[in-house]
Coordinates of C-alpha atoms in Angstrom, one line a residue:
M1 CA -0.2 -0.2 0.2
P2 CA 1.5 3.4 -0.9
N3 CA 1.7 6.1 1.6
E4 CA 0.3 9.0 0.0
N5 CA 0.1 12.3 1.9
L6 CA 2.2 10.9 4.7
D7 CA 3.6 14.1 6.2
S8 CA 3.9 13.1 9.7
A9 CA 3.0 9.8 11.6
L10 CA 3.4 8.7 15.3
V11 CA 6.0 5.8 15.5
I12 CA 5.5 3.7 18.6
C13 CA 8.6 1.6 18.9
C14 CA 10.4 -0.8 21.1
G15 CA 13.3 0.8 22.8
V16 CA 16.0 -1.6 21.3
L17 CA 15.6 0.0 17.9
R18 CA 16.2 3.6 19.1
H19 CA 19.9 3.7 17.5
Q20 CA 18.6 2.4 14.1
I21 CA 15.6 4.7 14.0
E22 CA 17.9 7.8 15.0
A23 CA 20.3 6.5 12.2
I24 CA 17.6 6.7 9.7
G25 CA 16.5 10.3 10.8
A26 CA 12.9 10.5 10.1
V27 CA 12.5 14.2 11.2
N28 CA 8.9 14.6 10.3
H29 CA 7.5 11.9 12.6
Q30 CA 6.9 11.8 16.2
F31 CA 8.6 8.9 18.1
L32 CA 7.7 7.2 21.4
Y33 CA 10.0 4.4 22.7
L34 CA 8.4 2.0 25.1
E35 CA 10.6 0.0 27.7
P36 CA 12.0 -3.1 26.1
G37 CA 11.3 -5.4 29.3
L38 CA 7.8 -5.4 28.4
H39 CA 8.5 -8.0 25.8
R40 CA 8.9 -10.3 29.0
N41 CA 5.0 -10.0 29.4
P42 CA 3.0 -9.8 26.3
D43 CA -0.1 -9.0 27.9
K44 CA 1.5 -5.9 29.7
L45 CA 3.1 -5.0 26.4
R46 CA -0.3 -5.2 24.8
Q47 CA -1.7 -3.0 27.6
E48 CA 0.8 -0.5 27.1
L49 CA 0.6 -0.3 23.4
Q50 CA -3.2 0.4 23.5
K51 CA -2.7 3.0 26.2
T52 CA -0.3 4.8 23.8
I53 CA -2.5 4.3 20.8
D54 CA -5.5 5.5 23.0
H55 CA -3.5 8.8 23.7
S56 CA -2.1 9.2 20.0
G57 CA -4.3 12.2 19.6
N58 CA -5.1 13.4 15.7
Y59 CA -2.4 11.5 14.0
S60 CA -4.1 9.7 11.1
T61 CA -1.3 7.2 10.8
L62 CA 0.6 5.1 13.6
L63 CA 3.5 3.1 12.8
L64 CA 4.3 0.3 15.1
G65 CA 8.0 -0.7 15.5
Y66 CA 7.1 -4.2 16.6
G67 CA 6.2 -7.6 15.2
L68 CA 3.7 -9.8 16.4
C69 CA 5.9 -10.3 19.5
S70 CA 4.3 -13.2 21.4
R71 CA 0.9 -12.3 20.2
A72 CA 1.2 -8.8 22.0
V73 CA -0.1 -6.7 19.2
A74 CA -3.1 -9.0 18.4
G75 CA -6.4 -7.1 19.2
L76 CA -4.8 -3.6 19.3
Q77 CA -7.2 -1.1 18.1
T78 CA -7.1 2.5 16.9
A79 CA -9.6 5.3 16.6
P80 CA -11.9 5.1 13.3
H81 CA -10.0 7.9 11.7
Q82 CA -6.7 6.1 11.9
R83 CA -4.4 3.6 10.3
L84 CA -2.1 1.2 12.0
V85 CA 0.9 -0.2 10.1
I86 CA 3.0 -3.2 11.6
P87 CA 5.7 -5.0 10.2
K88 CA 4.5 -8.6 9.2
V89 CA 7.1 -10.5 11.3
D90 CA 7.3 -12.4 14.6
D91 CA 9.7 -10.1 16.3
C92 CA 12.3 -7.3 15.9
I93 CA 15.0 -9.5 14.4
A94 CA 13.6 -9.1 11.0
L95 CA 13.8 -5.5 11.3
S96 CA 17.4 -5.3 12.1
L97 CA 18.4 -7.8 9.4
G98 CA 16.8 -5.6 7.0
S99 CA 13.9 -7.9 5.3
R100 CA 11.4 -10.6 6.4
N101 CA 12.9 -12.9 3.5
R102 CA 16.2 -12.8 5.2
Y103 CA 15.2 -13.5 8.6
C104 CA 13.2 -16.6 7.3
Q105 CA 16.1 -17.8 5.4
E106 CA 18.3 -17.5 8.5
F107 CA 15.8 -19.1 10.6
K108 CA 15.4 -22.0 8.5
E109 CA 19.1 -22.6 7.9
R110 CA 20.2 -21.8 11.6
P111 CA 17.2 -22.0 13.9
G112 CA 19.3 -22.2 17.0
T113 CA 20.7 -18.7 16.7
Y114 CA 20.4 -16.0 19.7
Y115 CA 20.7 -12.6 17.9
F116 CA 21.9 -9.1 19.6
T117 CA 22.1 -5.7 18.4
K118 CA 23.8 -2.7 20.2
G119 CA 20.3 -1.5 21.2
W120 CA 19.2 -5.0 22.6
I121 CA 22.5 -5.3 24.6
E122 CA 22.1 -1.9 26.2
A123 CA 18.1 -2.0 26.8
A124 CA 17.1 -5.5 27.0
E125 CA 17.6 -8.6 29.4
D126 CA 19.1 -11.9 28.4
P127 CA 20.0 -15.0 29.9
L128 CA 23.6 -13.9 31.0
K129 CA 22.0 -10.8 32.6
E130 CA 19.4 -12.7 34.1
Y131 CA 22.2 -15.4 35.4
H132 CA 24.1 -12.4 37.1
K133 CA 20.9 -11.3 38.9
S134 CA 19.8 -14.8 39.9
V135 CA 23.1 -15.8 41.4
V136 CA 22.4 -13.5 44.4
K137 CA 19.1 -14.6 45.1
F138 CA 19.2 -18.3 44.1
G139 CA 22.9 -19.2 44.2
E140 CA 25.3 -20.3 41.6
E141 CA 24.1 -23.7 40.8
L142 CA 20.4 -23.0 40.3
A143 CA 21.1 -19.8 38.3
L144 CA 23.5 -21.5 36.2
W145 CA 21.0 -24.4 35.5
A146 CA 18.2 -21.8 34.6
A147 CA 20.3 -19.8 32.3
R148 CA 21.5 -22.8 30.4
E149 CA 18.0 -24.3 30.1
C150 CA 17.1 -21.2 28.3
L151 CA 19.6 -21.7 25.7
K152 CA 19.6 -25.4 25.4
H153 CA 18.4 -25.3 21.7
Y154 CA 21.0 -22.7 20.8
Q155 CA 24.3 -23.2 18.9
R156 CA 25.1 -19.9 18.0
A157 CA 25.3 -16.1 19.1
V158 CA 25.3 -13.5 16.6
L159 CA 25.9 -9.7 16.8
I160 CA 24.1 -7.9 13.9
R161 CA 26.0 -4.8 12.8
T162 CA 23.4 -2.3 12.2
G163 CA 25.4 0.7 11.3
E164 CA 26.5 2.1 14.8
E165 CA 30.2 3.4 14.4
E166 CA 31.2 1.9 17.8
L167 CA 30.8 -1.7 18.5
A168 CA 33.6 -2.6 20.5
V169 CA 31.5 -2.8 23.7
S170 CA 28.8 -4.8 22.1
R171 CA 31.2 -7.3 20.4
E172 CA 32.8 -7.7 23.7
Y173 CA 29.5 -8.6 25.3
V174 CA 28.5 -11.1 22.7
H175 CA 32.1 -12.8 22.8
N176 CA 31.7 -13.3 26.5
F177 CA 28.0 -14.4 26.2
A178 CA 29.0 -17.1 23.6
Q179 CA 32.0 -18.1 25.6
F180 CA 30.0 -18.6 28.8
F181 CA 27.3 -20.6 27.2
N182 CA 29.7 -22.4 24.9
L183 CA 28.2 -21.1 21.6
H184 CA 29.8 -20.3 18.5
Y185 CA 30.3 -16.5 17.9
E186 CA 29.2 -14.8 14.7
E187 CA 28.8 -11.1 13.2
M188 CA 26.7 -10.4 10.3
D189 CA 25.7 -7.1 8.6
G190 CA 22.3 -5.8 9.2
S191 CA 20.4 -3.3 6.9
L192 CA 18.0 -0.5 7.8
D193 CA 15.8 -1.2 4.8
Y194 CA 12.9 -2.8 6.4
L195 CA 12.7 0.1 9.1
Q196 CA 13.0 2.7 6.3
Q197 CA 10.1 1.1 4.4
L198 CA 8.1 1.3 7.6
L199 CA 8.8 4.9 8.2
F200 CA 8.4 6.0 4.6
G201 CA 6.3 3.2 2.7
P202 CA 5.6 1.7 0.4
W203 CA 3.6 -0.8 2.9
D204 CA 3.4 -3.8 0.7
D205 CA 2.8 -7.5 1.8
D206 CA 5.6 -7.3 4.4
F207 CA 3.3 -5.1 6.4
V208 CA -0.1 -5.6 8.0
V209 CA -2.1 -2.3 7.4
V210 CA -5.4 -2.1 9.6
D211 CA -7.9 0.8 8.9
S212 CA -11.0 2.3 10.3
G213 CA -10.4 1.3 14.0
S214 CA -10.5 -2.5 13.2
P215 CA -8.7 -4.8 15.6
V216 CA -5.4 -6.4 14.6
Q217 CA -6.0 -10.0 13.9
E218 CA -3.3 -12.7 14.5
D219 CA -3.8 -14.3 11.5
S220 CA -2.5 -11.5 9.4
F221 CA 0.9 -12.4 10.5
S222 CA 0.5 -16.0 9.4
A223 CA 2.9 -15.5 6.4
S224 CA 5.7 -14.3 8.6
F225 CA 7.5 -17.4 8.1
A226 CA 6.4 -18.6 4.4

């Protein structure tokens, strides 16, 4: 769907994408970044997204910097005069890789992959951070078991390079993560293309576009892994 007459939109976005969004520089849009930790509770994330949508004022177009995110966006509803545009993906990884097709290819070839971006490392939780918190509360043995259980189906840790100039800290973190959990470390180039298309269009089959206050349907994302 083309984006005719899109002068300014409200972009409601996960905080882990802030660096990438700012690198694009969509100056005409208004941006609201939500706490990345909301991913841990899809119902709470849905509530916060709906609250933000309900207070979005006179914007006719709302752009969501989220995927389906454990069904968190299912059921979201705008005002009748608004349209809601959402990337047709399961989570934010495809937005960092640059396309839905690339993510699907990576998922099919190497499903046991834990992905990182600079924004994710800075703002979100992961099993290593949880381990360090849990040691104090539950002790070394139980904390280590719980962390390893989270990653028992993973074989590699991948740092996605998304255009930030300084990656030394991120690289060191993911190296340590991979070493701690005995995973293979890799890096790959990301792309801003998918995020740019979200911000400026056109909104084609890689997006879910909901008009006239209709609720977001979960089955609209069913082609995410096609």
